[in-house]
Amino acid sequence: MILAVSVERASRERGFLSAEQAFDFLDGASEVLARSLDYEQTLEDVARLAVPDLADWCAIDVVQDDGSLRQITSRHPDPAKEELLLELRRRFRARVGGGAGVAAVVRTGEPEHVYDTGATPSADIELSDEERELYAKLAPRSYLIVPLITRARTLGALTLLSTRDGRHYGAADVRFARHLARRFALAIDSARLFEESRAARARAEFLVRAGEIFASSLDYEKTLQNVAEIAVPELVDWCTVQLRDEDGSIKQVAAAHADPAKVQLAWELQKRFPPDPEADTGAANVIRTGVTEHYPEIT
């Protein structure tokens, strides 16, 4: 009995990854991360690399600008189990909110680690009979979630799940995963800094060109059309300029689209459905109130 306990304690500390396996994976992951500044694609490639040697399921969640979590990649060799995992994860998140799982790891900056999940889910989590059946089909054995931290900021979390008998994550595996997560965080941070720099440069160039256009003509409608055209596609895919006319109506004076064929559509829409000057939203409301409207996502 004492020997069995000692063996289990040693296993919990050691984990299943050998030093050679860890170094080999780091080499492969480092090579993938260095290929591109498209961090979503590189993390997808790393997740593919992690399965099945490092995990039976790997997921990477990234914090968005509004604070929400976006799962940008996940990987499981069995598509049916992938669907089960995502469904259970969705229900779990809706039920526990930020009290556990990825949300808690991101909030606290501390890892979550379960060496042995057991044959049944924790009694702390209420599951329906259907959900217990899904859990049994997945047969999880062990998991760990570690934060993606760089420059004292948590950018997301890495989740590794084992569904294989005899493969349990130990303390050494958690340390390795945290080291790996730091590399992921650096890749995300570098890509975002590059994109911010590129966007700032594009805005500066636009302002210079727009200034030149404004100084070149006193025909304001022609000038605004030229400005709309240089905004597309570097800054936006679709740009229109609308002004209040002398009679109080809203008049569109410029339109540009990344797809030239759709420019005419913009003019047709304005003609067939002229804006109501008293509308509660849209250009009319912005002109009337002087308050910017911002829609991060249009569905």
PDB file of C-alpha atoms in Angstrom:
ATOM      1  CA  MET A   1       0.000   0.000   0.000  1.00  0.00           C
ATOM      2  CA  ILE A   2       2.792   2.404   0.949  1.00  0.00           C
ATOM      3  CA  LEU A   3       4.626   1.532  -2.259  1.00  0.00           C
ATOM      4  CA  ALA A   4       1.504   2.180  -4.358  1.00  0.00           C
ATOM      5  CA  VAL A   5       1.001   5.593  -2.749  1.00  0.00           C
ATOM      6  CA  SER A   6       4.654   6.474  -3.315  1.00  0.00           C
ATOM      7  CA  VAL A   7       4.434   5.468  -6.970  1.00  0.00           C
ATOM      8  CA  GLU A   8       1.306   7.581  -7.477  1.00  0.00           C
ATOM      9  CA  ARG A   9       2.903  10.581  -5.776  1.00  0.00           C
ATOM     10  CA  ALA A  10       5.960  10.245  -7.975  1.00  0.00           C
ATOM     11  CA  SER A  11       3.726   9.977 -11.053  1.00  0.00           C
ATOM     12  CA  ARG A  12       1.757  13.076 -10.047  1.00  0.00           C
ATOM     13  CA  GLU A  13       5.015  14.996  -9.788  1.00  0.00           C
ATOM     14  CA  ARG A  14       6.763  13.564 -12.821  1.00  0.00           C
ATOM     15  CA  GLY A  15       3.921  13.496 -15.349  1.00  0.00           C
ATOM     16  CA  PHE A  16       4.014  11.456 -18.526  1.00  0.00           C
ATOM     17  CA  LEU A  17       6.213  13.611 -20.783  1.00  0.00           C
ATOM     18  CA  SER A  18       9.899  12.733 -20.844  1.00  0.00           C
ATOM     19  CA  ALA A  19      12.485  15.518 -21.104  1.00  0.00           C
ATOM     20  CA  GLU A  20      13.297  14.378 -24.635  1.00  0.00           C
ATOM     21  CA  GLN A  21       9.622  14.527 -25.680  1.00  0.00           C
ATOM     22  CA  ALA A  22       9.275  17.992 -24.171  1.00  0.00           C
ATOM     23  CA  PHE A  23      12.352  19.350 -25.959  1.00  0.00           C
ATOM     24  CA  ASP A  24      11.276  17.781 -29.264  1.00  0.00           C
ATOM     25  CA  PHE A  25       7.839  19.374 -29.015  1.00  0.00           C
ATOM     26  CA  LEU A  26       9.299  22.770 -28.094  1.00  0.00           C
ATOM     27  CA  ASP A  27      11.589  22.614 -31.117  1.00  0.00           C
ATOM     28  CA  GLY A  28       8.664  21.840 -33.409  1.00  0.00           C
ATOM     29  CA  ALA A  29       6.401  24.455 -31.824  1.00  0.00           C
ATOM     30  CA  SER A  30       9.112  27.138 -31.967  1.00  0.00           C
ATOM     31  CA  GLU A  31       9.629  26.465 -35.664  1.00  0.00           C
ATOM     32  CA  VAL A  32       5.893  26.768 -36.337  1.00  0.00           C
ATOM     33  CA  LEU A  33       5.542  29.978 -34.291  1.00  0.00           C
ATOM     34  CA  ALA A  34       8.429  31.584 -36.187  1.00  0.00           C
ATOM     35  CA  ARG A  35       6.879  30.980 -39.613  1.00  0.00           C
ATOM     36  CA  SER A  36       4.308  33.745 -39.653  1.00  0.00           C
ATOM     37  CA  LEU A  37       2.834  36.744 -37.835  1.00  0.00           C
ATOM     38  CA  ASP A  38      -0.612  35.279 -38.461  1.00  0.00           C
ATOM     39  CA  TYR A  39      -0.910  33.981 -34.907  1.00  0.00           C
ATOM     40  CA  GLU A  40      -4.297  32.340 -35.435  1.00  0.00           C
ATOM     41  CA  GLN A  41      -2.883  30.127 -38.173  1.00  0.00           C
ATOM     42  CA  THR A  42       0.316  29.346 -36.269  1.00  0.00           C
ATOM     43  CA  LEU A  43      -1.595  28.413 -33.113  1.00  0.00           C
ATOM     44  CA  GLU A  44      -3.836  26.177 -35.218  1.00  0.00           C
ATOM     45  CA  ASP A  45      -0.696  24.474 -36.521  1.00  0.00           C
ATOM     46  CA  VAL A  46       0.715  24.079 -33.005  1.00  0.00           C
ATOM     47  CA  ALA A  47      -2.563  22.588 -31.766  1.00  0.00           C
ATOM     48  CA  ARG A  48      -2.380  20.091 -34.611  1.00  0.00           C
ATOM     49  CA  LEU A  49       1.192  19.320 -33.568  1.00  0.00           C
ATOM     50  CA  ALA A  50       0.133  18.719 -29.943  1.00  0.00           C
ATOM     51  CA  VAL A  51      -2.358  15.966 -30.806  1.00  0.00           C
ATOM     52  CA  PRO A  52      -1.949  13.092 -30.067  1.00  0.00           C
ATOM     53  CA  ASP A  53       1.570  13.163 -28.557  1.00  0.00           C
ATOM     54  CA  LEU A  54       0.938  15.903 -25.999  1.00  0.00           C
ATOM     55  CA  ALA A  55      -2.831  15.665 -25.612  1.00  0.00           C
ATOM     56  CA  ASP A  56      -5.920  14.010 -27.026  1.00  0.00           C
ATOM     57  CA  TRP A  57      -7.534  17.423 -27.274  1.00  0.00           C
ATOM     58  CA  CYS A  58      -5.901  20.839 -27.382  1.00  0.00           C
ATOM     59  CA  ALA A  59      -7.685  24.193 -27.312  1.00  0.00           C
ATOM     60  CA  ILE A  60      -6.399  27.762 -27.279  1.00  0.00           C
ATOM     61  CA  ASP A  61      -8.618  30.634 -26.149  1.00  0.00           C
ATOM     62  CA  VAL A  62      -7.656  34.271 -26.664  1.00  0.00           C
ATOM     63  CA  VAL A  63      -9.036  37.344 -24.881  1.00  0.00           C
ATOM     64  CA  GLN A  64     -10.684  39.784 -27.285  1.00  0.00           C
ATOM     65  CA  ASP A  65     -10.661  43.593 -27.067  1.00  0.00           C
ATOM     66  CA  ASP A  66     -14.064  43.586 -25.326  1.00  0.00           C
ATOM     67  CA  GLY A  67     -12.871  41.092 -22.696  1.00  0.00           C
ATOM     68  CA  SER A  68     -14.710  38.113 -24.142  1.00  0.00           C
ATOM     69  CA  LEU A  69     -12.980  34.809 -24.858  1.00  0.00           C
ATOM     70  CA  ARG A  70     -12.657  33.477 -28.359  1.00  0.00           C
ATOM     71  CA  GLN A  71     -11.628  29.870 -28.909  1.00  0.00           C
ATOM     72  CA  ILE A  72      -9.464  30.301 -31.966  1.00  0.00           C
ATOM     73  CA  THR A  73      -8.475  26.672 -32.326  1.00  0.00           C
ATOM     74  CA  SER A  74      -9.151  23.185 -31.040  1.00  0.00           C
ATOM     75  CA  ARG A  75      -8.036  19.806 -32.197  1.00  0.00           C
ATOM     76  CA  HIS A  76      -9.193  16.228 -31.575  1.00  0.00           C
ATOM     77  CA  PRO A  77      -8.434  13.218 -33.810  1.00  0.00           C
ATOM     78  CA  ASP A  78     -12.060  12.045 -33.572  1.00  0.00           C
ATOM     79  CA  PRO A  79     -14.484  14.608 -35.114  1.00  0.00           C
ATOM     80  CA  ALA A  80     -17.416  13.110 -33.190  1.00  0.00           C
ATOM     81  CA  LYS A  81     -15.642  13.603 -29.869  1.00  0.00           C
ATOM     82  CA  GLU A  82     -14.598  17.086 -30.946  1.00  0.00           C
ATOM     83  CA  GLU A  83     -18.278  17.995 -31.262  1.00  0.00           C
ATOM     84  CA  LEU A  84     -19.072  16.439 -27.879  1.00  0.00           C
ATOM     85  CA  LEU A  85     -16.246  18.364 -26.238  1.00  0.00           C
ATOM     86  CA  LEU A  86     -17.307  21.686 -27.701  1.00  0.00           C
ATOM     87  CA  GLU A  87     -20.930  21.126 -26.686  1.00  0.00           C
ATOM     88  CA  LEU A  88     -20.037  20.156 -23.115  1.00  0.00           C
ATOM     89  CA  ARG A  89     -17.636  23.083 -22.905  1.00  0.00           C
ATOM     90  CA  ARG A  90     -20.308  25.502 -24.081  1.00  0.00           C
ATOM     91  CA  ARG A  91     -22.785  24.233 -21.478  1.00  0.00           C
ATOM     92  CA  PHE A  92     -20.152  24.278 -18.736  1.00  0.00           C
ATOM     93  CA  ARG A  93     -19.219  27.873 -19.483  1.00  0.00           C
ATOM     94  CA  ALA A  94     -22.846  28.969 -19.482  1.00  0.00           C
ATOM     95  CA  ARG A  95     -23.381  27.253 -16.123  1.00  0.00           C
ATOM     96  CA  VAL A  96     -20.311  28.236 -14.116  1.00  0.00           C
ATOM     97  CA  GLY A  97     -19.481  31.553 -15.806  1.00  0.00           C
ATOM     98  CA  GLY A  98     -16.091  32.815 -14.658  1.00  0.00           C
ATOM     99  CA  GLY A  99     -15.983  30.593 -11.590  1.00  0.00           C
ATOM    100  CA  ALA A 100     -13.974  27.784 -13.163  1.00  0.00           C
ATOM    101  CA  GLY A 101     -12.275  26.591 -16.320  1.00  0.00           C
ATOM    102  CA  VAL A 102     -10.684  28.885 -18.876  1.00  0.00           C
ATOM    103  CA  ALA A 103     -12.469  32.022 -17.626  1.00  0.00           C
ATOM    104  CA  ALA A 104     -11.137  31.495 -14.093  1.00  0.00           C
ATOM    105  CA  VAL A 105      -7.597  30.807 -15.329  1.00  0.00           C
ATOM    106  CA  VAL A 106      -7.631  33.988 -17.417  1.00  0.00           C
ATOM    107  CA  ARG A 107      -9.033  36.024 -14.527  1.00  0.00           C
ATOM    108  CA  THR A 108      -6.609  34.740 -11.874  1.00  0.00           C
ATOM    109  CA  GLY A 109      -3.547  34.022 -14.014  1.00  0.00           C
ATOM    110  CA  GLU A 110      -3.214  30.678 -12.225  1.00  0.00           C
ATOM    111  CA  PRO A 111      -3.347  27.213 -13.830  1.00  0.00           C
ATOM    112  CA  GLU A 112      -6.135  24.699 -13.283  1.00  0.00           C
ATOM    113  CA  HIS A 113      -4.948  21.090 -13.110  1.00  0.00           C
ATOM    114  CA  VAL A 114      -6.738  17.802 -12.459  1.00  0.00           C
ATOM    115  CA  TYR A 115      -4.464  14.760 -12.349  1.00  0.00           C
ATOM    116  CA  ASP A 116      -7.337  12.248 -12.420  1.00  0.00           C
ATOM    117  CA  THR A 117     -10.839  13.353 -13.397  1.00  0.00           C
ATOM    118  CA  GLY A 118     -12.371  10.029 -12.379  1.00  0.00           C
ATOM    119  CA  ALA A 119     -15.015   8.057 -14.204  1.00  0.00           C
ATOM    120  CA  THR A 120     -17.756  10.544 -13.317  1.00  0.00           C
ATOM    121  CA  PRO A 121     -17.805  14.355 -13.277  1.00  0.00           C
ATOM    122  CA  SER A 122     -17.305  16.277 -10.059  1.00  0.00           C
ATOM    123  CA  ALA A 123     -20.274  16.394  -7.719  1.00  0.00           C
ATOM    124  CA  ASP A 124     -19.872  20.190  -7.704  1.00  0.00           C
ATOM    125  CA  ILE A 125     -21.107  20.325 -11.291  1.00  0.00           C
ATOM    126  CA  GLU A 126     -24.769  19.559 -11.885  1.00  0.00           C
ATOM    127  CA  LEU A 127     -25.254  17.644 -15.128  1.00  0.00           C
ATOM    128  CA  SER A 128     -28.353  16.278 -16.778  1.00  0.00           C
ATOM    129  CA  ASP A 129     -28.595  12.589 -17.663  1.00  0.00           C
ATOM    130  CA  GLU A 130     -27.821  13.518 -21.275  1.00  0.00           C
ATOM    131  CA  GLU A 131     -24.704  15.446 -20.246  1.00  0.00           C
ATOM    132  CA  ARG A 132     -23.507  12.589 -18.048  1.00  0.00           C
ATOM    133  CA  GLU A 133     -23.882  10.304 -21.047  1.00  0.00           C
ATOM    134  CA  LEU A 134     -21.811  12.696 -23.161  1.00  0.00           C
ATOM    135  CA  TYR A 135     -19.183  12.824 -20.415  1.00  0.00           C
ATOM    136  CA  ALA A 136     -19.020   9.027 -20.301  1.00  0.00           C
ATOM    137  CA  LYS A 137     -18.526   8.869 -24.080  1.00  0.00           C
ATOM    138  CA  LEU A 138     -15.615  11.291 -23.867  1.00  0.00           C
ATOM    139  CA  ALA A 139     -14.055   9.427 -20.938  1.00  0.00           C
ATOM    140  CA  PRO A 140     -11.667  12.239 -19.891  1.00  0.00           C
ATOM    141  CA  ARG A 141      -8.760  11.116 -17.721  1.00  0.00           C
ATOM    142  CA  SER A 142      -6.808  14.282 -16.926  1.00  0.00           C
ATOM    143  CA  TYR A 143      -6.585  17.915 -17.985  1.00  0.00           C
ATOM    144  CA  LEU A 144      -4.725  21.139 -17.409  1.00  0.00           C
ATOM    145  CA  ILE A 145      -5.414  24.757 -18.294  1.00  0.00           C
ATOM    146  CA  VAL A 146      -2.596  27.306 -18.165  1.00  0.00           C
ATOM    147  CA  PRO A 147      -2.696  31.077 -18.791  1.00  0.00           C
ATOM    148  CA  LEU A 148      -1.000  32.770 -21.742  1.00  0.00           C
ATOM    149  CA  ILE A 149       0.915  35.559 -19.994  1.00  0.00           C
ATOM    150  CA  THR A 150       3.345  38.145 -21.330  1.00  0.00           C
ATOM    151  CA  ARG A 151       4.291  41.634 -20.145  1.00  0.00           C
ATOM    152  CA  ALA A 152       2.209  41.009 -16.987  1.00  0.00           C
ATOM    153  CA  ARG A 153      -0.947  40.597 -19.100  1.00  0.00           C
ATOM    154  CA  THR A 154      -3.034  37.450 -19.550  1.00  0.00           C
ATOM    155  CA  LEU A 155      -3.863  37.073 -23.238  1.00  0.00           C
ATOM    156  CA  GLY A 156      -5.719  33.772 -23.074  1.00  0.00           C
ATOM    157  CA  ALA A 157      -5.358  30.147 -22.011  1.00  0.00           C
ATOM    158  CA  LEU A 158      -4.084  26.801 -23.281  1.00  0.00           C
ATOM    159  CA  THR A 159      -6.128  23.672 -22.512  1.00  0.00           C
ATOM    160  CA  LEU A 160      -4.745  20.130 -22.765  1.00  0.00           C
ATOM    161  CA  LEU A 161      -7.014  17.133 -22.203  1.00  0.00           C
ATOM    162  CA  SER A 162      -6.153  13.445 -21.994  1.00  0.00           C
ATOM    163  CA  THR A 163      -8.744  10.744 -22.685  1.00  0.00           C
ATOM    164  CA  ARG A 164      -6.208   7.943 -22.691  1.00  0.00           C
ATOM    165  CA  ASP A 165      -5.940   5.335 -19.942  1.00  0.00           C
ATOM    166  CA  GLY A 166      -2.709   5.702 -18.010  1.00  0.00           C
ATOM    167  CA  ARG A 167      -1.909   9.181 -19.331  1.00  0.00           C
ATOM    168  CA  HIS A 168      -2.277  11.723 -16.546  1.00  0.00           C
ATOM    169  CA  TYR A 169      -0.793  15.197 -16.364  1.00  0.00           C
ATOM    170  CA  GLY A 170       1.617  15.669 -13.469  1.00  0.00           C
ATOM    171  CA  ALA A 171       3.193  18.750 -11.939  1.00  0.00           C
ATOM    172  CA  ALA A 172       6.109  18.547 -14.387  1.00  0.00           C
ATOM    173  CA  ASP A 173       3.637  18.604 -17.285  1.00  0.00           C
ATOM    174  CA  VAL A 174       2.023  21.736 -15.855  1.00  0.00           C
ATOM    175  CA  ARG A 175       5.424  23.443 -15.665  1.00  0.00           C
ATOM    176  CA  PHE A 176       6.123  22.457 -19.265  1.00  0.00           C
ATOM    177  CA  ALA A 177       2.688  23.696 -20.395  1.00  0.00           C
ATOM    178  CA  ARG A 178       3.278  27.050 -18.667  1.00  0.00           C
ATOM    179  CA  HIS A 179       6.578  27.419 -20.492  1.00  0.00           C
ATOM    180  CA  LEU A 180       4.839  26.561 -23.763  1.00  0.00           C
ATOM    181  CA  ALA A 181       2.031  29.017 -23.006  1.00  0.00           C
ATOM    182  CA  ARG A 182       4.548  31.841 -22.516  1.00  0.00           C
ATOM    183  CA  ARG A 183       5.833  31.195 -26.037  1.00  0.00           C
ATOM    184  CA  PHE A 184       2.281  31.285 -27.360  1.00  0.00           C
ATOM    185  CA  ALA A 185       1.652  34.567 -25.543  1.00  0.00           C
ATOM    186  CA  LEU A 186       4.801  36.110 -27.025  1.00  0.00           C
ATOM    187  CA  ALA A 187       3.682  35.059 -30.518  1.00  0.00           C
ATOM    188  CA  ILE A 188       0.246  36.624 -30.013  1.00  0.00           C
ATOM    189  CA  ASP A 189       1.699  39.804 -28.515  1.00  0.00           C
ATOM    190  CA  SER A 190       4.269  40.217 -31.289  1.00  0.00           C
ATOM    191  CA  ALA A 191       1.635  39.711 -33.979  1.00  0.00           C
ATOM    192  CA  ARG A 192      -0.697  42.242 -32.367  1.00  0.00           C
ATOM    193  CA  LEU A 193       2.080  44.819 -31.974  1.00  0.00           C
ATOM    194  CA  PHE A 194       2.990  44.366 -35.630  1.00  0.00           C
ATOM    195  CA  GLU A 195      -0.642  44.781 -36.679  1.00  0.00           C
ATOM    196  CA  GLU A 196      -1.037  47.886 -34.498  1.00  0.00           C
ATOM    197  CA  SER A 197       2.106  49.363 -36.049  1.00  0.00           C
ATOM    198  CA  ARG A 198       0.903  48.550 -39.563  1.00  0.00           C
ATOM    199  CA  ALA A 199      -2.525  50.055 -38.863  1.00  0.00           C
ATOM    200  CA  ALA A 200      -0.995  53.217 -37.375  1.00  0.00           C
ATOM    201  CA  ARG A 201       1.240  53.597 -40.423  1.00  0.00           C
ATOM    202  CA  ALA A 202      -1.750  53.129 -42.743  1.00  0.00           C
ATOM    203  CA  ARG A 203      -3.738  55.779 -40.847  1.00  0.00           C
ATOM    204  CA  ALA A 204      -0.841  58.229 -40.996  1.00  0.00           C
ATOM    205  CA  GLU A 205      -0.411  57.675 -44.734  1.00  0.00           C
ATOM    206  CA  PHE A 206      -4.154  58.126 -45.245  1.00  0.00           C
ATOM    207  CA  LEU A 207      -4.140  61.451 -43.385  1.00  0.00           C
ATOM    208  CA  VAL A 208      -1.253  62.725 -45.507  1.00  0.00           C
ATOM    209  CA  ARG A 209      -2.978  61.738 -48.754  1.00  0.00           C
ATOM    210  CA  ALA A 210      -6.339  63.088 -47.564  1.00  0.00           C
ATOM    211  CA  GLY A 211      -4.702  66.406 -46.677  1.00  0.00           C
ATOM    212  CA  GLU A 212      -3.283  66.655 -50.176  1.00  0.00           C
ATOM    213  CA  ILE A 213      -6.706  65.934 -51.692  1.00  0.00           C
ATOM    214  CA  PHE A 214      -8.490  68.503 -49.499  1.00  0.00           C
ATOM    215  CA  ALA A 215      -5.976  71.142 -50.606  1.00  0.00           C
ATOM    216  CA  SER A 216      -6.300  70.311 -54.294  1.00  0.00           C
ATOM    217  CA  SER A 217      -9.893  71.380 -55.011  1.00  0.00           C
ATOM    218  CA  LEU A 218     -12.757  73.587 -53.832  1.00  0.00           C
ATOM    219  CA  ASP A 219     -15.333  71.144 -55.240  1.00  0.00           C
ATOM    220  CA  TYR A 220     -16.238  69.508 -51.927  1.00  0.00           C
ATOM    221  CA  GLU A 221     -18.294  66.642 -53.416  1.00  0.00           C
ATOM    222  CA  LYS A 222     -15.473  65.640 -55.742  1.00  0.00           C
ATOM    223  CA  THR A 223     -12.993  66.011 -52.882  1.00  0.00           C
ATOM    224  CA  LEU A 224     -15.035  63.795 -50.537  1.00  0.00           C
ATOM    225  CA  GLN A 225     -15.396  61.163 -53.271  1.00  0.00           C
ATOM    226  CA  ASN A 226     -11.621  61.114 -53.747  1.00  0.00           C
ATOM    227  CA  VAL A 227     -11.086  60.766 -49.985  1.00  0.00           C
ATOM    228  CA  ALA A 228     -13.575  57.877 -49.824  1.00  0.00           C
ATOM    229  CA  GLU A 229     -11.724  56.127 -52.628  1.00  0.00           C
ATOM    230  CA  ILE A 230      -8.335  56.293 -50.906  1.00  0.00           C
ATOM    231  CA  ALA A 231      -9.900  54.933 -47.683  1.00  0.00           C
ATOM    232  CA  VAL A 232     -10.828  51.746 -49.582  1.00  0.00           C
ATOM    233  CA  PRO A 233      -9.492  49.095 -49.175  1.00  0.00           C
ATOM    234  CA  GLU A 234      -6.569  50.070 -46.895  1.00  0.00           C
ATOM    235  CA  LEU A 235      -8.745  51.258 -44.010  1.00  0.00           C
ATOM    236  CA  VAL A 236     -12.235  49.975 -44.803  1.00  0.00           C
ATOM    237  CA  ASP A 237     -14.121  47.847 -47.327  1.00  0.00           C
ATOM    238  CA  TRP A 238     -16.993  50.289 -47.791  1.00  0.00           C
ATOM    239  CA  CYS A 239     -17.061  54.054 -47.290  1.00  0.00           C
ATOM    240  CA  THR A 240     -19.892  56.515 -47.813  1.00  0.00           C
ATOM    241  CA  VAL A 241     -20.178  60.203 -46.953  1.00  0.00           C
ATOM    242  CA  GLN A 242     -23.580  61.716 -46.205  1.00  0.00           C
ATOM    243  CA  LEU A 243     -24.438  65.355 -45.506  1.00  0.00           C
ATOM    244  CA  ARG A 244     -27.513  67.257 -44.382  1.00  0.00           C
ATOM    245  CA  ASP A 245     -28.972  69.172 -47.347  1.00  0.00           C
ATOM    246  CA  GLU A 246     -30.493  72.638 -47.162  1.00  0.00           C
ATOM    247  CA  ASP A 247     -34.017  71.178 -46.937  1.00  0.00           C
ATOM    248  CA  GLY A 248     -33.039  68.967 -43.979  1.00  0.00           C
ATOM    249  CA  SER A 249     -32.831  65.735 -45.965  1.00  0.00           C
ATOM    250  CA  ILE A 250     -29.793  63.443 -45.848  1.00  0.00           C
ATOM    251  CA  LYS A 251     -27.801  63.443 -49.063  1.00  0.00           C
ATOM    252  CA  GLN A 252     -25.113  60.928 -49.988  1.00  0.00           C
ATOM    253  CA  VAL A 253     -22.230  62.709 -51.723  1.00  0.00           C
ATOM    254  CA  ALA A 254     -19.577  59.970 -51.914  1.00  0.00           C
ATOM    255  CA  ALA A 255     -19.369  56.180 -52.030  1.00  0.00           C
ATOM    256  CA  ALA A 256     -16.553  53.675 -52.498  1.00  0.00           C
ATOM    257  CA  HIS A 257     -16.394  49.892 -52.117  1.00  0.00           C
ATOM    258  CA  ALA A 258     -13.640  47.278 -52.266  1.00  0.00           C
ATOM    259  CA  ASP A 259     -15.760  45.591 -54.934  1.00  0.00           C
ATOM    260  CA  PRO A 260     -16.253  48.234 -57.665  1.00  0.00           C
ATOM    261  CA  ALA A 261     -19.397  46.451 -58.833  1.00  0.00           C
ATOM    262  CA  LYS A 262     -21.066  47.302 -55.514  1.00  0.00           C
ATOM    263  CA  VAL A 263     -20.487  51.048 -55.723  1.00  0.00           C
ATOM    264  CA  GLN A 264     -23.551  51.440 -57.906  1.00  0.00           C
ATOM    265  CA  LEU A 265     -25.514  49.417 -55.349  1.00  0.00           C
ATOM    266  CA  ALA A 266     -24.625  51.968 -52.673  1.00  0.00           C
ATOM    267  CA  TRP A 267     -26.050  54.754 -54.805  1.00  0.00           C
ATOM    268  CA  GLU A 268     -29.154  52.705 -55.661  1.00  0.00           C
ATOM    269  CA  LEU A 269     -29.840  51.963 -51.994  1.00  0.00           C
ATOM    270  CA  GLN A 270     -29.573  55.654 -51.138  1.00  0.00           C
ATOM    271  CA  LYS A 271     -31.951  56.535 -53.966  1.00  0.00           C
ATOM    272  CA  ARG A 272     -34.555  53.850 -53.213  1.00  0.00           C
ATOM    273  CA  PHE A 273     -34.362  54.081 -49.418  1.00  0.00           C
ATOM    274  CA  PRO A 274     -33.422  57.657 -48.489  1.00  0.00           C
ATOM    275  CA  PRO A 275     -32.540  58.010 -44.782  1.00  0.00           C
ATOM    276  CA  ASP A 276     -35.171  59.413 -42.448  1.00  0.00           C
ATOM    277  CA  PRO A 277     -33.663  62.613 -40.968  1.00  0.00           C
ATOM    278  CA  GLU A 278     -35.348  61.730 -37.644  1.00  0.00           C
ATOM    279  CA  ALA A 279     -34.122  58.109 -37.542  1.00  0.00           C
ATOM    280  CA  ASP A 280     -32.886  56.859 -34.167  1.00  0.00           C
ATOM    281  CA  THR A 281     -29.813  55.196 -35.689  1.00  0.00           C
ATOM    282  CA  GLY A 282     -27.512  55.541 -38.678  1.00  0.00           C
ATOM    283  CA  ALA A 283     -26.059  58.550 -40.444  1.00  0.00           C
ATOM    284  CA  ALA A 284     -29.131  60.718 -39.800  1.00  0.00           C
ATOM    285  CA  ASN A 285     -28.888  60.198 -36.044  1.00  0.00           C
ATOM    286  CA  VAL A 286     -25.132  60.863 -36.023  1.00  0.00           C
ATOM    287  CA  ILE A 287     -25.583  64.086 -38.024  1.00  0.00           C
ATOM    288  CA  ARG A 288     -28.446  65.238 -35.788  1.00  0.00           C
ATOM    289  CA  THR A 289     -26.837  64.403 -32.420  1.00  0.00           C
ATOM    290  CA  GLY A 290     -23.129  64.663 -33.189  1.00  0.00           C
ATOM    291  CA  VAL A 291     -22.616  61.334 -31.384  1.00  0.00           C
ATOM    292  CA  THR A 292     -20.567  58.573 -33.034  1.00  0.00           C
ATOM    293  CA  GLU A 293     -22.190  55.167 -33.550  1.00  0.00           C
ATOM    294  CA  HIS A 294     -19.937  52.108 -33.377  1.00  0.00           C
ATOM    295  CA  TYR A 295     -20.933  48.524 -34.159  1.00  0.00           C
ATOM    296  CA  PRO A 296     -18.027  46.099 -33.519  1.00  0.00           C
ATOM    297  CA  GLU A 297     -19.896  43.324 -35.296  1.00  0.00           C
ATOM    298  CA  ILE A 298     -22.769  43.321 -37.768  1.00  0.00           C
ATOM    299  CA  THR A 299     -24.890  40.173 -38.005  1.00  0.00           C
TER     300      THR A 299
END
